Amino acid sequence: MTTEITNRQRRPLRWLWLLGGGCSLALGVVGMFLPLLPTVPFVLLAAFCFSRGSERYERWLLEHPTFGPPVRQWREQRAVPLRAKQVATLMMALSSALAAWYLPSPWRWLPGLCCGAVALWLWRLPTAVARPGP
């Protein structure tokens, strides 16, 4: 009886975790095409949510050829690949420059400030060590 109560209590939370994981993954996919929206952080968040909501979805994400490697690398090394840091910084700089050009005067500095803070955080993270393939 205790297990049945626990499962009933967890069911609504499971759906919330799945919803959060699905939304995060969707934002990550959109971020592949929009420079101001990051991909990997949303995929990492999706993996976190799926780990609490569904082993099947978590496994699918970990085994996915595109999304799986960054998640596995983050979980194993708590590090970000150098190439990802470089591309993210370049895209944030270009996006901030475009925003500064097009946004009205009082708001021009805001995207650059936010992107600068993210870049500082990103470059403070350890750089991932490349592992030989199987």
Short mmCIF file of N, CA, C and O in Angstrom, two decimals:
data_model
loop_
_atom_site.label_atom_id
_atom_site.label_comp_id
_atom_site.label_asym_id
_atom_site.label_seq_id
_atom_site.Cartn_x
_atom_site.Cartn_y
_atom_site.Cartn_z
N MET A 1 0.82 -1.20 0.00
CA MET A 1 0.00 0.00 0.00
C MET A 1 0.86 1.26 0.00
O MET A 1 0.53 2.23 -0.67
N THR A 2 1.96 1.25 0.70
CA THR A 2 2.85 2.41 0.73
C THR A 2 3.41 2.71 -0.64
O THR A 2 3.48 3.86 -1.07
N THR A 3 3.78 1.67 -1.39
CA THR A 3 4.31 1.86 -2.73
C THR A 3 3.25 2.46 -3.65
O THR A 3 3.54 3.32 -4.46
N GLU A 4 2.00 2.01 -3.51
CA GLU A 4 0.93 2.53 -4.34
C GLU A 4 0.70 4.02 -4.08
O GLU A 4 0.53 4.80 -5.02
N ILE A 5 0.75 4.42 -2.83
CA ILE A 5 0.58 5.84 -2.49
C ILE A 5 1.74 6.65 -3.06
O ILE A 5 1.54 7.71 -3.64
N THR A 6 2.95 6.13 -2.92
CA THR A 6 4.12 6.83 -3.43
C THR A 6 4.02 7.00 -4.94
O THR A 6 4.30 8.07 -5.47
N ASN A 7 3.60 5.96 -5.66
CA ASN A 7 3.46 6.05 -7.11
C ASN A 7 2.38 7.06 -7.51
O ASN A 7 2.54 7.79 -8.47
N ARG A 8 1.29 7.10 -6.77
CA ARG A 8 0.24 8.09 -7.06
C ARG A 8 0.73 9.51 -6.84
O ARG A 8 0.38 10.42 -7.57
N GLN A 9 1.52 9.70 -5.79
CA GLN A 9 2.04 11.04 -5.50
C GLN A 9 3.06 11.46 -6.55
O GLN A 9 3.18 12.63 -6.87
N ARG A 10 3.83 10.52 -7.10
CA ARG A 10 4.88 10.85 -8.05
C ARG A 10 4.36 11.07 -9.47
O ARG A 10 5.01 11.73 -10.27
N ARG A 11 3.19 10.51 -9.79
CA ARG A 11 2.68 10.60 -11.16
C ARG A 11 2.55 12.04 -11.66
O ARG A 11 3.02 12.35 -12.76
N PRO A 12 1.93 12.97 -10.91
CA PRO A 12 1.86 14.35 -11.42
C PRO A 12 3.25 14.98 -11.59
O PRO A 12 3.47 15.72 -12.55
N LEU A 13 4.16 14.68 -10.70
CA LEU A 13 5.51 15.22 -10.83
C LEU A 13 6.20 14.66 -12.07
O LEU A 13 6.94 15.37 -12.75
N ARG A 14 5.95 13.40 -12.36
CA ARG A 14 6.56 12.78 -13.54
C ARG A 14 6.15 13.55 -14.79
O ARG A 14 6.97 13.84 -15.65
N TRP A 15 4.88 13.88 -14.90
CA TRP A 15 4.40 14.61 -16.08
C TRP A 15 4.99 16.02 -16.14
O TRP A 15 5.27 16.53 -17.22
N LEU A 16 5.20 16.63 -15.00
CA LEU A 16 5.84 17.96 -14.99
C LEU A 16 7.29 17.85 -15.45
O LEU A 16 7.77 18.71 -16.21
N TRP A 17 8.00 16.81 -15.00
CA TRP A 17 9.38 16.62 -15.44
C TRP A 17 9.44 16.36 -16.94
O TRP A 17 10.31 16.88 -17.64
N LEU A 18 8.51 15.54 -17.44
CA LEU A 18 8.47 15.26 -18.88
C LEU A 18 8.15 16.52 -19.68
O LEU A 18 8.74 16.77 -20.73
N LEU A 19 7.22 17.32 -19.19
CA LEU A 19 6.87 18.57 -19.86
C LEU A 19 8.07 19.52 -19.88
O LEU A 19 8.40 20.12 -20.91
N GLY A 20 8.74 19.64 -18.73
CA GLY A 20 9.93 20.49 -18.67
C GLY A 20 11.03 20.00 -19.59
O GLY A 20 11.68 20.80 -20.29
N GLY A 21 11.23 18.69 -19.64
CA GLY A 21 12.24 18.13 -20.54
C GLY A 21 11.89 18.34 -22.00
O GLY A 21 12.75 18.71 -22.81
N GLY A 22 10.63 18.15 -22.34
CA GLY A 22 10.20 18.35 -23.72
C GLY A 22 10.33 19.80 -24.16
O GLY A 22 10.81 20.08 -25.27
N CYS A 23 9.93 20.71 -23.31
CA CYS A 23 10.05 22.15 -23.63
C CYS A 23 11.52 22.55 -23.75
O CYS A 23 11.89 23.31 -24.66
N SER A 24 12.35 22.06 -22.85
CA SER A 24 13.77 22.39 -22.90
C SER A 24 14.41 21.85 -24.17
O SER A 24 15.21 22.54 -24.82
N LEU A 25 14.07 20.63 -24.53
CA LEU A 25 14.63 20.05 -25.75
C LEU A 25 14.16 20.84 -26.98
O LEU A 25 14.94 21.10 -27.89
N ALA A 26 12.89 21.23 -26.99
CA ALA A 26 12.37 22.03 -28.11
C ALA A 26 13.12 23.35 -28.22
O ALA A 26 13.49 23.77 -29.32
N LEU A 27 13.37 24.01 -27.09
CA LEU A 27 14.13 25.27 -27.12
C LEU A 27 15.56 25.03 -27.60
O LEU A 27 16.13 25.85 -28.31
N GLY A 28 16.14 23.89 -27.21
CA GLY A 28 17.48 23.55 -27.68
C GLY A 28 17.52 23.36 -29.18
O GLY A 28 18.46 23.82 -29.85
N VAL A 29 16.51 22.72 -29.74
CA VAL A 29 16.45 22.53 -31.19
C VAL A 29 16.28 23.88 -31.89
O VAL A 29 16.96 24.16 -32.89
N VAL A 30 15.42 24.73 -31.37
CA VAL A 30 15.25 26.08 -31.95
C VAL A 30 16.56 26.85 -31.85
O VAL A 30 16.94 27.58 -32.77
N GLY A 31 17.29 26.65 -30.75
CA GLY A 31 18.57 27.33 -30.56
C GLY A 31 19.63 26.94 -31.57
O GLY A 31 20.62 27.66 -31.75
N MET A 32 19.44 25.82 -32.25
CA MET A 32 20.38 25.44 -33.31
C MET A 32 20.31 26.42 -34.48
O MET A 32 21.26 26.52 -35.25
N PHE A 33 19.20 27.12 -34.60
CA PHE A 33 18.98 28.01 -35.74
C PHE A 33 18.94 29.49 -35.37
O PHE A 33 19.05 30.33 -36.25
N LEU A 34 18.77 29.80 -34.08
CA LEU A 34 18.74 31.20 -33.64
C LEU A 34 19.99 31.49 -32.80
O LEU A 34 20.21 30.84 -31.78
N PRO A 35 20.78 32.46 -33.19
CA PRO A 35 22.05 32.69 -32.50
C PRO A 35 21.94 33.13 -31.05
O PRO A 35 22.82 32.84 -30.26
N LEU A 36 20.89 33.83 -30.64
CA LEU A 36 20.80 34.28 -29.26
C LEU A 36 20.28 33.21 -28.31
O LEU A 36 20.33 33.37 -27.10
N LEU A 37 19.80 32.10 -28.83
CA LEU A 37 19.24 31.04 -28.01
C LEU A 37 20.23 29.88 -27.97
O LEU A 37 20.50 29.26 -28.99
N PRO A 38 20.78 29.56 -26.79
CA PRO A 38 21.79 28.50 -26.73
C PRO A 38 21.16 27.11 -26.85
O PRO A 38 20.03 26.89 -26.42
N THR A 39 21.90 26.19 -27.42
CA THR A 39 21.40 24.83 -27.61
C THR A 39 21.76 23.92 -26.45
O THR A 39 20.90 23.31 -25.82
N VAL A 40 23.05 23.82 -26.15
CA VAL A 40 23.53 22.83 -25.18
C VAL A 40 22.94 23.02 -23.78
O VAL A 40 22.53 22.04 -23.16
N PRO A 41 22.85 24.24 -23.25
CA PRO A 41 22.24 24.36 -21.91
C PRO A 41 20.82 23.84 -21.85
O PRO A 41 20.43 23.21 -20.87
N PHE A 42 20.04 24.05 -22.91
CA PHE A 42 18.67 23.55 -22.92
C PHE A 42 18.65 22.02 -23.05
O PHE A 42 17.79 21.36 -22.46
N VAL A 43 19.58 21.46 -23.79
CA VAL A 43 19.65 20.00 -23.91
C VAL A 43 20.08 19.40 -22.56
O VAL A 43 19.57 18.36 -22.15
N LEU A 44 21.01 20.05 -21.87
CA LEU A 44 21.40 19.58 -20.53
C LEU A 44 20.23 19.65 -19.56
O LEU A 44 20.03 18.74 -18.74
N LEU A 45 19.46 20.72 -19.65
CA LEU A 45 18.28 20.84 -18.79
C LEU A 45 17.26 19.75 -19.13
O LEU A 45 16.64 19.17 -18.23
N ALA A 46 17.09 19.46 -20.41
CA ALA A 46 16.18 18.39 -20.82
C ALA A 46 16.64 17.05 -20.25
O ALA A 46 15.83 16.26 -19.75
N ALA A 47 17.95 16.79 -20.28
CA ALA A 47 18.48 15.54 -19.73
C ALA A 47 18.21 15.46 -18.23
O ALA A 47 17.85 14.40 -17.70
N PHE A 48 18.37 16.58 -17.55
CA PHE A 48 18.10 16.62 -16.11
C PHE A 48 16.63 16.30 -15.83
O PHE A 48 16.30 15.49 -14.97
N CYS A 49 15.75 16.94 -16.58
CA CYS A 49 14.31 16.72 -16.38
C CYS A 49 13.92 15.28 -16.73
O CYS A 49 13.18 14.64 -15.98
N PHE A 50 14.45 14.78 -17.84
CA PHE A 50 14.12 13.41 -18.23
C PHE A 50 14.66 12.40 -17.23
O PHE A 50 14.05 11.36 -17.02
N SER A 51 15.77 12.70 -16.59
CA SER A 51 16.32 11.77 -15.60
C SER A 51 15.39 11.62 -14.40
O SER A 51 15.42 10.61 -13.71
N ARG A 52 14.55 12.60 -14.18
CA ARG A 52 13.60 12.54 -13.07
C ARG A 52 12.21 12.09 -13.52
O ARG A 52 11.41 11.69 -12.70
N GLY A 53 11.94 12.17 -14.82
CA GLY A 53 10.61 11.86 -15.30
C GLY A 53 10.48 10.55 -16.05
O GLY A 53 9.43 9.92 -16.01
N SER A 54 11.54 10.14 -16.76
CA SER A 54 11.43 8.94 -17.58
C SER A 54 12.81 8.40 -17.93
O SER A 54 13.59 9.08 -18.62
N GLU A 55 13.09 7.19 -17.51
CA GLU A 55 14.36 6.56 -17.88
C GLU A 55 14.44 6.35 -19.38
O GLU A 55 15.51 6.45 -19.97
N ARG A 56 13.31 6.06 -20.00
CA ARG A 56 13.29 5.82 -21.45
C ARG A 56 13.69 7.07 -22.23
O ARG A 56 14.52 7.02 -23.14
N TYR A 57 13.10 8.22 -21.89
CA TYR A 57 13.45 9.46 -22.58
C TYR A 57 14.89 9.88 -22.29
O TYR A 57 15.58 10.41 -23.16
N GLU A 58 15.32 9.67 -21.06
CA GLU A 58 16.70 9.99 -20.73
C GLU A 58 17.66 9.14 -21.56
O GLU A 58 18.63 9.65 -22.13
N ARG A 59 17.39 7.85 -21.66
CA ARG A 59 18.24 6.96 -22.44
C ARG A 59 18.23 7.37 -23.91
O ARG A 59 19.27 7.39 -24.57
N TRP A 60 17.03 7.72 -24.43
CA TRP A 60 16.94 8.15 -25.82
C TRP A 60 17.82 9.37 -26.06
O TRP A 60 18.54 9.45 -27.05
N LEU A 61 17.77 10.34 -25.15
CA LEU A 61 18.55 11.56 -25.29
C LEU A 61 20.05 11.26 -25.21
O LEU A 61 20.84 11.77 -26.00
N LEU A 62 20.44 10.40 -24.28
CA LEU A 62 21.85 10.05 -24.12
C LEU A 62 22.40 9.30 -25.34
O LEU A 62 23.57 9.41 -25.67
N GLU A 63 21.55 8.53 -26.00
CA GLU A 63 21.99 7.74 -27.15
C GLU A 63 21.79 8.47 -28.48
O GLU A 63 22.20 7.97 -29.52
N HIS A 64 21.18 9.65 -28.43
CA HIS A 64 20.95 10.41 -29.66
C HIS A 64 22.29 10.84 -30.25
O HIS A 64 23.18 11.32 -29.54
N PRO A 65 22.49 10.69 -31.58
CA PRO A 65 23.79 11.01 -32.17
C PRO A 65 24.19 12.48 -32.08
O PRO A 65 25.37 12.80 -32.00
N THR A 66 23.22 13.38 -32.06
CA THR A 66 23.55 14.81 -31.99
C THR A 66 23.54 15.33 -30.56
O THR A 66 24.46 16.03 -30.14
N PHE A 67 22.50 15.01 -29.81
CA PHE A 67 22.34 15.57 -28.47
C PHE A 67 23.05 14.77 -27.39
O PHE A 67 23.37 15.30 -26.33
N GLY A 68 23.29 13.50 -27.62
CA GLY A 68 23.88 12.65 -26.60
C GLY A 68 25.30 12.99 -26.20
O GLY A 68 25.61 13.07 -25.00
N PRO A 69 26.22 13.21 -27.15
CA PRO A 69 27.62 13.45 -26.76
C PRO A 69 27.83 14.62 -25.81
O PRO A 69 28.55 14.47 -24.82
N PRO A 70 27.20 15.80 -26.03
CA PRO A 70 27.44 16.87 -25.06
C PRO A 70 26.90 16.55 -23.66
O PRO A 70 27.51 16.92 -22.66
N VAL A 71 25.78 15.84 -23.60
CA VAL A 71 25.21 15.48 -22.30
C VAL A 71 26.12 14.49 -21.59
O VAL A 71 26.44 14.66 -20.40
N ARG A 72 26.57 13.48 -22.32
CA ARG A 72 27.46 12.49 -21.70
C ARG A 72 28.77 13.13 -21.26
O ARG A 72 29.28 12.86 -20.18
N GLN A 73 29.31 14.02 -22.09
CA GLN A 73 30.56 14.70 -21.76
C GLN A 73 30.38 15.57 -20.52
O GLN A 73 31.25 15.60 -19.64
N TRP A 74 29.26 16.26 -20.42
CA TRP A 74 29.00 17.09 -19.25
C TRP A 74 28.90 16.22 -18.00
O TRP A 74 29.44 16.55 -16.95
N ARG A 75 28.19 15.12 -18.11
CA ARG A 75 28.02 14.25 -16.94
C ARG A 75 29.32 13.59 -16.52
O ARG A 75 29.55 13.38 -15.33
N GLU A 76 30.18 13.24 -17.46
CA GLU A 76 31.44 12.56 -17.14
C GLU A 76 32.51 13.52 -16.65
O GLU A 76 33.25 13.21 -15.73
N GLN A 77 32.62 14.68 -17.29
CA GLN A 77 33.75 15.57 -17.02
C GLN A 77 33.36 16.91 -16.40
O GLN A 77 34.24 17.66 -15.95
N ARG A 78 32.06 17.24 -16.40
CA ARG A 78 31.62 18.57 -15.97
C ARG A 78 32.43 19.65 -16.69
O ARG A 78 32.91 20.62 -16.10
N ALA A 79 32.59 19.45 -18.01
CA ALA A 79 33.42 20.33 -18.81
C ALA A 79 32.74 20.59 -20.15
O ALA A 79 31.87 19.84 -20.58
N VAL A 80 33.18 21.66 -20.82
CA VAL A 80 32.63 22.07 -22.11
C VAL A 80 33.75 22.01 -23.14
O VAL A 80 34.87 22.47 -22.89
N PRO A 81 33.48 21.45 -24.32
CA PRO A 81 34.51 21.39 -25.36
C PRO A 81 34.98 22.79 -25.77
O PRO A 81 34.19 23.74 -25.79
N LEU A 82 36.25 22.90 -26.11
CA LEU A 82 36.82 24.19 -26.52
C LEU A 82 36.07 24.76 -27.72
O LEU A 82 35.77 25.95 -27.76
N ARG A 83 35.77 23.92 -28.69
CA ARG A 83 35.07 24.38 -29.89
C ARG A 83 33.70 24.98 -29.53
O ARG A 83 33.30 26.00 -30.10
N ALA A 84 32.99 24.36 -28.59
CA ALA A 84 31.69 24.88 -28.17
C ALA A 84 31.85 26.25 -27.51
O ALA A 84 31.03 27.16 -27.74
N LYS A 85 32.88 26.41 -26.71
CA LYS A 85 33.13 27.72 -26.08
C LYS A 85 33.41 28.79 -27.14
O LYS A 85 32.89 29.90 -27.06
N GLN A 86 34.23 28.42 -28.11
CA GLN A 86 34.59 29.38 -29.15
C GLN A 86 33.38 29.79 -29.99
O GLN A 86 33.15 30.98 -30.23
N VAL A 87 32.60 28.81 -30.44
CA VAL A 87 31.43 29.09 -31.27
C VAL A 87 30.40 29.89 -30.49
O VAL A 87 29.83 30.87 -31.00
N ALA A 88 30.16 29.51 -29.24
CA ALA A 88 29.18 30.23 -28.42
C ALA A 88 29.60 31.69 -28.22
O ALA A 88 28.77 32.60 -28.33
N THR A 89 30.87 31.91 -27.94
CA THR A 89 31.36 33.27 -27.73
C THR A 89 31.24 34.10 -29.00
O THR A 89 30.80 35.26 -28.96
N LEU A 90 31.59 33.51 -30.13
CA LEU A 90 31.49 34.22 -31.41
C LEU A 90 30.03 34.57 -31.72
O LEU A 90 29.73 35.71 -32.09
N MET A 91 29.14 33.62 -31.54
CA MET A 91 27.72 33.87 -31.83
C MET A 91 27.14 34.92 -30.88
O MET A 91 26.35 35.77 -31.30
N MET A 92 27.53 34.86 -29.62
CA MET A 92 27.03 35.87 -28.66
C MET A 92 27.56 37.25 -29.02
O MET A 92 26.84 38.25 -28.91
N ALA A 93 28.82 37.34 -29.44
CA ALA A 93 29.40 38.63 -29.81
C ALA A 93 28.69 39.21 -31.04
O ALA A 93 28.34 40.40 -31.06
N LEU A 94 28.47 38.37 -32.04
CA LEU A 94 27.78 38.83 -33.25
C LEU A 94 26.33 39.24 -32.94
O LEU A 94 25.86 40.29 -33.41
N SER A 95 25.65 38.44 -32.14
CA SER A 95 24.27 38.76 -31.77
C SER A 95 24.20 40.05 -30.97
O SER A 95 23.30 40.87 -31.17
N SER A 96 25.14 40.24 -30.06
CA SER A 96 25.15 41.46 -29.25
C SER A 96 25.43 42.68 -30.11
O SER A 96 24.83 43.74 -29.90
N ALA A 97 26.33 42.53 -31.08
CA ALA A 97 26.62 43.65 -31.98
C ALA A 97 25.39 44.02 -32.81
O ALA A 97 25.06 45.20 -32.97
N LEU A 98 24.69 43.00 -33.32
CA LEU A 98 23.47 43.27 -34.08
C LEU A 98 22.40 43.91 -33.21
O LEU A 98 21.70 44.83 -33.64
N ALA A 99 22.27 43.42 -31.99
CA ALA A 99 21.28 43.99 -31.07
C ALA A 99 21.63 45.44 -30.76
O ALA A 99 20.74 46.30 -30.69
N ALA A 100 22.91 45.72 -30.56
CA ALA A 100 23.33 47.10 -30.27
C ALA A 100 23.04 48.02 -31.46
O ALA A 100 22.73 49.20 -31.28
N TRP A 101 23.10 47.48 -32.65
CA TRP A 101 22.85 48.27 -33.84
C TRP A 101 21.35 48.57 -34.02
O TRP A 101 20.98 49.68 -34.41
N TYR A 102 20.50 47.58 -33.71
CA TYR A 102 19.08 47.71 -34.00
C TYR A 102 18.20 48.12 -32.83
O TYR A 102 17.11 48.66 -33.04
N LEU A 103 18.62 47.87 -31.61
CA LEU A 103 17.77 48.21 -30.46
C LEU A 103 17.78 49.70 -30.17
O LEU A 103 18.77 50.39 -30.46
N PRO A 104 16.71 50.23 -29.60
CA PRO A 104 16.70 51.64 -29.24
C PRO A 104 17.74 51.94 -28.16
O PRO A 104 18.15 51.06 -27.40
N SER A 105 18.13 53.17 -28.08
CA SER A 105 19.24 53.62 -27.25
C SER A 105 19.28 53.11 -25.81
O SER A 105 20.30 52.63 -25.38
N PRO A 106 18.24 53.19 -25.01
CA PRO A 106 18.43 52.77 -23.62
C PRO A 106 18.64 51.26 -23.46
O PRO A 106 19.11 50.82 -22.43
N TRP A 107 18.31 50.46 -24.47
CA TRP A 107 18.39 49.00 -24.34
C TRP A 107 19.56 48.38 -25.08
O TRP A 107 19.75 47.17 -25.03
N ARG A 108 20.35 49.16 -25.76
CA ARG A 108 21.43 48.61 -26.59
C ARG A 108 22.46 47.80 -25.82
O ARG A 108 23.02 46.86 -26.35
N TRP A 109 22.71 48.16 -24.61
CA TRP A 109 23.77 47.51 -23.83
C TRP A 109 23.31 46.22 -23.18
O TRP A 109 24.12 45.39 -22.79
N LEU A 110 22.01 46.00 -23.05
CA LEU A 110 21.50 44.85 -22.29
C LEU A 110 21.89 43.48 -22.87
O LEU A 110 22.41 42.63 -22.14
N PRO A 111 21.71 43.21 -24.17
CA PRO A 111 22.13 41.90 -24.70
C PRO A 111 23.63 41.67 -24.55
O PRO A 111 24.07 40.57 -24.19
N GLY A 112 24.42 42.70 -24.77
CA GLY A 112 25.87 42.56 -24.62
C GLY A 112 26.27 42.26 -23.19
O GLY A 112 27.16 41.45 -22.93
N LEU A 113 25.60 42.89 -22.25
CA LEU A 113 25.87 42.64 -20.84
C LEU A 113 25.53 41.20 -20.45
O LEU A 113 26.32 40.50 -19.80
N CYS A 114 24.36 40.76 -20.88
CA CYS A 114 23.94 39.38 -20.59
C CYS A 114 24.87 38.37 -21.26
O CYS A 114 25.31 37.40 -20.63
N CYS A 115 25.16 38.58 -22.52
CA CYS A 115 26.05 37.66 -23.23
C CYS A 115 27.46 37.69 -22.65
O CYS A 115 28.13 36.66 -22.58
N GLY A 116 27.91 38.86 -22.21
CA GLY A 116 29.23 38.94 -21.56
C GLY A 116 29.27 38.14 -20.28
O GLY A 116 30.26 37.45 -19.99
N ALA A 117 28.20 38.21 -19.49
CA ALA A 117 28.14 37.43 -18.25
C ALA A 117 28.12 35.93 -18.55
O ALA A 117 28.82 35.14 -17.89
N VAL A 118 27.37 35.52 -19.57
CA VAL A 118 27.33 34.10 -19.95
C VAL A 118 28.70 33.65 -20.46
O VAL A 118 29.18 32.56 -20.12
N ALA A 119 29.35 34.48 -21.26
CA ALA A 119 30.68 34.12 -21.78
C ALA A 119 31.69 33.99 -20.64
O ALA A 119 32.51 33.06 -20.63
N LEU A 120 31.63 34.89 -19.68
CA LEU A 120 32.52 34.80 -18.53
C LEU A 120 32.30 33.49 -17.77
O LEU A 120 33.25 32.79 -17.43
N TRP A 121 31.04 33.16 -17.53
CA TRP A 121 30.72 31.90 -16.86
C TRP A 121 31.21 30.72 -17.68
O TRP A 121 31.82 29.79 -17.16
N LEU A 122 30.97 30.75 -19.00
CA LEU A 122 31.33 29.65 -19.88
C LEU A 122 32.84 29.40 -19.89
O LEU A 122 33.30 28.26 -19.79
N TRP A 123 33.62 30.47 -19.96
CA TRP A 123 35.08 30.32 -20.03
C TRP A 123 35.69 29.96 -18.68
O TRP A 123 36.83 29.52 -18.61
N ARG A 124 34.94 30.13 -17.61
CA ARG A 124 35.42 29.70 -16.29
C ARG A 124 35.22 28.21 -16.06
O ARG A 124 35.83 27.63 -15.18
N LEU A 125 34.36 27.59 -16.87
CA LEU A 125 34.15 26.14 -16.77
C LEU A 125 35.37 25.41 -17.32
O LEU A 125 36.05 25.93 -18.23
N PRO A 126 35.65 24.22 -16.83
CA PRO A 126 36.77 23.46 -17.40
C PRO A 126 36.53 23.13 -18.86
O PRO A 126 35.40 22.96 -19.31
N THR A 127 37.62 23.02 -19.60
CA THR A 127 37.55 22.64 -21.01
C THR A 127 37.63 21.11 -21.10
O THR A 127 38.50 20.51 -20.48
N ALA A 128 36.73 20.53 -21.86
CA ALA A 128 36.66 19.07 -21.98
C ALA A 128 37.89 18.52 -22.69
O ALA A 128 38.41 19.12 -23.62
N VAL A 129 38.30 17.38 -22.22
CA VAL A 129 39.42 16.67 -22.83
C VAL A 129 38.83 15.70 -23.84
O VAL A 129 37.91 14.94 -23.52
N ALA A 130 39.36 15.73 -25.06
CA ALA A 130 38.85 14.83 -26.10
C ALA A 130 39.21 13.39 -25.73
O ALA A 130 40.35 13.09 -25.37
N ARG A 131 38.23 12.52 -25.82
CA ARG A 131 38.44 11.11 -25.54
C ARG A 131 38.48 10.34 -26.86
O ARG A 131 37.70 10.63 -27.75
N PRO A 132 39.39 9.37 -26.97
CA PRO A 132 39.41 8.59 -28.22
C PRO A 132 38.13 7.78 -28.38
O PRO A 132 37.55 7.33 -27.40
N GLY A 133 37.70 7.62 -29.62
CA GLY A 133 36.48 6.87 -29.89
C GLY A 133 36.67 5.38 -29.66
O GLY A 133 37.80 4.90 -29.49
N PRO A 134 35.57 4.63 -29.68
CA PRO A 134 35.66 3.19 -29.42
C PRO A 134 36.32 2.41 -30.51
O PRO A 134 36.47 2.71 -31.60
#
